[in-house]
CSV table of C-alpha atoms in Angstrom, one decimal:
chain,number,residue,atom,x,y,z
A,1,MET,CA,173.4,166.4,71.4
A,2,ALA,CA,170.6,164.2,72.6
A,3,LYS,CA,167.1,165.0,71.5
A,4,LYS,CA,164.8,166.4,74.2
A,5,LYS,CA,162.1,163.9,75.0
A,6,VAL,CA,158.7,165.1,73.8
A,7,ASN,CA,155.7,164.7,76.0
A,8,LYS,CA,153.2,162.7,74.0
A,9,LYS,CA,150.3,162.8,76.5
A,10,SER,CA,147.0,163.3,74.8
A,11,ILE,CA,144.4,165.9,75.9
A,12,LYS,CA,142.2,163.0,77.0
A,13,GLU,CA,145.0,161.6,79.3
A,14,ILE,CA,145.6,165.0,80.8
A,15,GLU,CA,141.8,165.5,81.4
A,16,ILE,CA,141.5,162.1,83.1
A,17,LYS,CA,144.3,162.9,85.6
A,18,ARG,CA,142.8,166.3,86.6
A,19,THR,CA,140.1,165.0,89.0
A,20,GLY,CA,140.7,167.4,91.9
A,21,GLY,CA,137.7,169.6,91.1
A,22,GLN,CA,135.4,166.6,90.6
A,23,ILE,CA,136.5,165.1,93.9
A,24,ALA,CA,135.9,168.4,95.7
A,25,LEU,CA,132.4,168.7,94.2
A,26,ARG,CA,131.5,165.2,95.4
A,27,GLY,CA,132.6,166.1,98.9
A,28,PHE,CA,130.7,169.4,98.9
A,29,SER,CA,127.5,167.8,97.5
A,30,TYR,CA,127.6,165.3,100.4
A,31,GLN,CA,128.2,168.1,102.9
A,32,LEU,CA,125.3,170.2,101.5
A,33,ILE,CA,122.9,167.2,101.5
A,34,TYR,CA,123.8,166.4,105.1
A,35,SER,CA,123.4,170.1,106.1
A,36,CYS,CA,119.8,170.1,104.8
A,37,TYR,CA,119.1,166.8,106.6
A,38,ILE,CA,120.5,167.9,110.0
A,39,ALA,CA,118.6,171.2,109.8
A,40,LEU,CA,115.3,169.4,109.4
A,41,LYS,CA,116.2,166.8,112.1
A,42,PHE,CA,117.9,168.9,114.7
A,43,LEU,CA,116.1,172.3,114.7
A,44,ASN,CA,113.1,171.6,116.8
A,45,SER,CA,113.2,174.4,119.4
A,46,ASP,CA,114.4,177.9,119.9
A,47,ASN,CA,117.3,176.5,122.0
A,48,GLU,CA,118.9,174.9,119.0
A,49,SER,CA,121.0,176.4,116.1
A,50,ILE,CA,123.4,175.3,113.4
A,51,ARG,CA,126.4,177.1,112.0
A,52,PHE,CA,127.7,176.1,108.6
A,53,GLU,CA,131.4,176.2,107.9
A,54,GLY,CA,132.2,177.3,111.4
A,55,ILE,CA,134.8,175.4,113.5
A,56,GLU,CA,133.9,172.3,111.5
A,57,ASP,CA,131.7,171.7,108.4
A,58,VAL,CA,128.6,171.8,110.6
A,59,ASP,CA,128.4,172.9,114.2
A,60,LEU,CA,125.3,172.1,116.3
A,61,TYR,CA,124.5,174.3,119.3
A,62,LYS,CA,122.0,173.5,122.0
A,63,SER,CA,121.3,175.6,125.1
A,64,THR,CA,120.5,173.6,128.2
A,65,LEU,CA,118.5,174.3,131.3
A,66,LYS,CA,121.7,174.9,133.2
A,67,ASN,CA,122.4,177.9,131.0
A,68,SER,CA,125.2,176.2,129.3
A,69,GLU,CA,125.7,175.0,125.7
A,70,GLU,CA,126.1,171.6,124.2
A,71,ILE,CA,128.2,171.7,121.0
A,72,ASN,CA,128.7,169.1,118.4
A,73,HIS,CA,131.4,169.7,115.8
A,74,ILE,CA,130.7,167.6,112.7
A,75,GLN,CA,133.1,166.8,109.9
A,76,LEU,CA,131.7,165.3,106.7
A,77,LYS,CA,133.7,162.9,104.4
A,78,TYR,CA,132.7,161.3,101.2
A,79,SER,CA,134.9,158.9,99.2
A,80,LEU,CA,134.5,156.3,96.5
A,81,GLY,CA,137.6,154.4,97.6
A,82,LYS,CA,138.3,152.2,100.5
A,83,GLN,CA,139.9,154.2,103.4
A,84,SER,CA,142.4,153.3,106.0
A,85,ALA,CA,143.7,155.0,109.2
A,86,ASP,CA,145.3,157.9,107.3
A,87,PHE,CA,141.8,159.0,106.3
A,88,PHE,CA,141.4,160.3,109.9
A,89,ASP,CA,144.7,162.0,110.4
A,90,GLY,CA,143.7,165.6,109.5
A,91,ILE,CA,140.3,165.2,111.3
A,92,LEU,CA,142.0,164.0,114.4
A,93,LYS,CA,144.3,167.0,114.5
A,94,ASN,CA,141.5,169.4,114.0
A,95,TYR,CA,139.4,167.8,116.7
A,96,LEU,CA,142.3,167.9,119.2
A,97,GLU,CA,143.0,171.6,118.5
A,98,VAL,CA,139.5,172.5,119.5
A,99,TYR,CA,139.3,170.1,122.4
A,100,LEU,CA,142.5,171.4,123.9
A,101,ALA,CA,141.6,175.1,123.3
A,102,ASP,CA,138.5,174.6,125.5
A,103,THR,CA,139.9,174.2,129.0
A,104,HIS,CA,136.5,172.9,130.3
A,105,ASN,CA,135.7,170.7,127.2
A,106,ASN,CA,132.9,169.0,129.0
A,107,ASN,CA,130.1,170.0,126.6
A,108,ARG,CA,131.7,169.4,123.2
A,109,LYS,CA,131.4,166.4,121.0
A,110,PHE,CA,133.2,165.6,117.8
A,111,THR,CA,131.4,163.6,115.1
A,112,LEU,CA,132.6,162.2,111.8
A,113,ILE,CA,129.8,161.6,109.3
A,114,TYR,CA,131.1,159.6,106.4
A,115,ASP,CA,130.0,157.8,103.2
A,116,ALA,CA,133.0,155.6,102.5
A,117,GLU,CA,134.2,152.1,102.8
A,118,ILE,CA,136.5,151.6,105.7
A,119,SER,CA,139.1,148.9,105.5
A,120,LYS,CA,139.7,146.5,108.4
A,121,GLY,CA,142.3,147.7,110.8
A,122,ASN,CA,143.0,150.6,113.2
A,123,LEU,CA,140.4,153.0,111.8
A,124,SER,CA,137.6,150.4,111.8
A,125,LYS,CA,138.5,149.5,115.4
A,126,LEU,CA,138.4,153.1,116.4
A,127,ILE,CA,135.1,153.7,114.7
A,128,ASN,CA,133.5,150.6,116.2
A,129,ARG,CA,135.0,151.1,119.6
A,130,ARG,CA,136.9,147.9,119.6
A,131,LEU,CA,140.4,149.1,120.4
A,132,ASP,CA,142.7,146.3,121.4
A,133,ASP,CA,146.2,146.9,122.9
A,134,LYS,CA,147.8,147.2,119.5
A,135,SER,CA,145.3,149.6,117.9
A,136,ARG,CA,145.1,151.7,121.1
A,137,LYS,CA,148.9,152.1,121.0
A,138,TYR,CA,148.6,153.1,117.3
A,139,TRP,CA,146.2,155.9,118.0
A,140,ILE,CA,148.1,157.1,121.1
A,141,GLU,CA,151.2,157.3,119.0
A,142,LYS,CA,149.2,159.3,116.4
A,143,VAL,CA,148.3,161.8,119.2
A,144,GLU,CA,151.8,161.9,120.4
A,145,LYS,CA,153.0,162.9,116.9
A,146,ILE,CA,150.5,165.7,116.8
A,147,LYS,CA,151.6,166.8,120.2
A,148,SER,CA,155.3,166.9,119.2
A,149,GLU,CA,154.3,169.1,116.2
A,150,ASN,CA,152.0,171.3,118.3
A,151,SER,CA,153.6,171.5,121.7
A,152,HIS,CA,152.2,175.1,122.2
A,153,TRP,CA,148.7,173.7,122.5
A,154,ASN,CA,147.4,173.2,126.0
A,155,TRP,CA,148.2,169.5,126.7
A,156,ASN,CA,148.1,169.8,130.5
A,157,GLY,CA,146.1,166.9,131.9
A,158,PHE,CA,145.3,165.5,128.5
A,159,ASP,CA,143.7,162.0,128.8
A,160,PHE,CA,143.3,159.9,125.7
A,161,ASP,CA,140.3,158.0,127.0
A,162,LYS,CA,138.4,161.2,128.0
A,163,PHE,CA,139.0,162.6,124.5
A,164,TYR,CA,138.1,159.3,122.8
A,165,ASN,CA,134.7,159.4,124.7
A,166,LYS,CA,134.0,162.7,123.0
A,167,LEU,CA,134.2,161.1,119.5
A,168,GLU,CA,131.3,159.8,117.5
A,169,PHE,CA,131.1,158.1,114.1
A,170,ASN,CA,128.2,157.6,111.8
A,171,ASN,CA,128.2,156.0,108.4
A,172,LEU,CA,125.4,157.6,106.3
A,173,ARG,CA,125.0,157.0,102.6
A,174,LYS,CA,124.2,160.0,100.4
A,175,ASP,CA,121.1,158.4,98.8
A,176,ASP,CA,119.7,157.5,102.2
A,177,ILE,CA,120.1,161.1,103.5
A,178,ILE,CA,118.2,162.4,100.5
A,179,ASN,CA,115.3,160.0,101.2
A,180,GLU,CA,115.4,161.2,104.9
A,181,ILE,CA,115.1,164.8,103.8
A,182,ASP,CA,111.9,164.1,101.9
A,183,LYS,CA,110.5,162.1,104.9
A,184,LEU,CA,111.3,164.9,107.4
A,185,ASN,CA,109.8,167.6,105.1
A,186,ILE,CA,106.6,165.6,105.0
A,187,GLN,CA,106.5,164.9,108.7
A,188,ARG,CA,107.4,168.4,109.9
A,189,PHE,CA,105.6,170.6,107.3
A,190,ASN,CA,102.9,168.3,105.9
A,191,ILE,CA,104.2,168.7,102.4
A,192,LEU,CA,102.0,166.6,100.0
A,193,ASN,CA,101.1,166.5,96.3
A,194,SER,CA,104.5,165.2,95.3
A,195,ASN,CA,106.2,168.5,96.0
A,196,GLU,CA,108.9,167.0,98.1
A,197,GLY,CA,111.6,167.6,95.4
A,198,LEU,CA,110.7,171.3,95.2
A,199,PHE,CA,111.1,171.8,98.9
A,200,ARG,CA,114.3,169.7,99.0
A,201,ASN,CA,115.9,171.9,96.3
A,202,ALA,CA,114.7,175.1,98.0
A,203,LEU,CA,116.6,173.9,101.1
A,204,PHE,CA,119.7,173.1,99.0
A,205,TYR,CA,119.6,176.5,97.4
A,206,ASN,CA,119.2,178.4,100.6
A,207,ILE,CA,121.6,176.4,102.7
A,208,PHE,CA,124.3,176.6,100.0
A,209,HIS,CA,124.2,180.3,100.2
A,210,MET,CA,124.2,180.3,104.0
A,211,ALA,CA,127.2,178.0,104.0
A,212,GLN,CA,129.1,180.4,101.8
A,213,GLU,CA,128.6,183.2,104.4
A,214,ARG,CA,129.2,180.9,107.4
A,215,GLN,CA,125.7,181.8,108.6
A,216,ILE,CA,123.6,180.4,111.5
A,217,ILE,CA,120.3,178.7,110.9
A,218,THR,CA,117.6,178.4,113.5
A,219,LYS,CA,114.1,176.8,113.8
A,220,LEU,CA,112.6,180.2,112.8
A,221,SER,CA,114.8,180.7,109.7
A,222,LEU,CA,114.2,177.1,108.6
A,223,GLN,CA,110.4,177.7,108.9
A,224,LYS,CA,110.8,180.9,106.8
A,225,ILE,CA,112.5,178.9,104.0
A,226,ILE,CA,109.7,176.5,103.9
A,227,GLN,CA,107.0,179.2,104.1
A,228,ASP,CA,108.7,181.2,101.4
A,229,THR,CA,108.7,178.1,99.2
A,230,ILE,CA,105.0,177.5,99.8
A,231,ASP,CA,104.3,181.1,98.9
A,232,GLU,CA,106.3,180.9,95.7
A,233,ILE,CA,104.8,177.6,94.6
A,234,SER,CA,101.3,179.1,95.1
A,235,LYS,CA,102.1,181.8,92.6
A,236,GLY,CA,102.4,179.3,89.8
A,237,SER,CA,104.9,178.7,87.0
A,238,LYS,CA,104.9,182.4,85.9
A,239,ASN,CA,106.8,183.4,89.0
A,240,PRO,CA,110.6,183.6,88.2
A,241,SER,CA,111.4,181.6,91.4
A,242,TYR,CA,109.6,178.6,89.9
A,243,LYS,CA,112.7,177.9,87.7
A,244,TRP,CA,115.3,177.9,90.4
A,245,ILE,CA,113.5,175.3,92.5
A,246,ASP,CA,113.1,172.9,89.6
A,247,LYS,CA,114.2,169.4,90.5
A,248,ILE,CA,118.0,168.9,90.8
A,249,ASP,CA,119.1,165.3,90.5
A,250,PHE,CA,121.9,165.0,93.1
A,251,ASN,CA,121.9,161.2,92.5
A,252,THR,CA,123.9,161.9,89.3
A,253,ILE,CA,126.8,163.2,91.4
A,254,SER,CA,128.4,159.9,92.4
């Protein structure tokens, strides 16, 4: 009887292969950092609000003078590797499901914010709006495949070009977003005395918990986070909250 082959993998080899949690944390840290940034940049009036973990990672809502609502559904993607067209497959399907469910679909946009290297090819042409006949055919076939797998969606009158015009793409590096957070804190709330890191981390803490509950943040609730942080800092290091707003170095999460 042949001897059963023994698995000789070391604990270190097993550990190296189990990277799923690390990859997920990298993606979530990018999403959290961007969520703080867009709250500071977007929430400038009572007509604007943001929902975290709603239809997409971040949903922006803006009421217009015509008593309608402009909505931007934002998907966040972070990757250390070079990405090709398959990188967009799941995102494309999610965007199409929402686009087709809204029979008017005039006031919705769909944005991909990413920190990743994109290889030359069909995806880079889509992102840079340089579709030629070949790449255009490639993406139409992608849509047709999604259609065949989801024929119950409302495809009546679907036009690829109209849908494509609803898509936006923006390459934002994580480190650059962190720098922008500090700049916006200073510009909007006159934060001085090298306290930018404390306010940044107070935002991280609060928005992390808001995302867990899929909550909505407004200009008023953003101002409250900042004011609460000012109040806590003014109490000095003896206040318990001083510890949870100590500087967190998100740059170490690569």
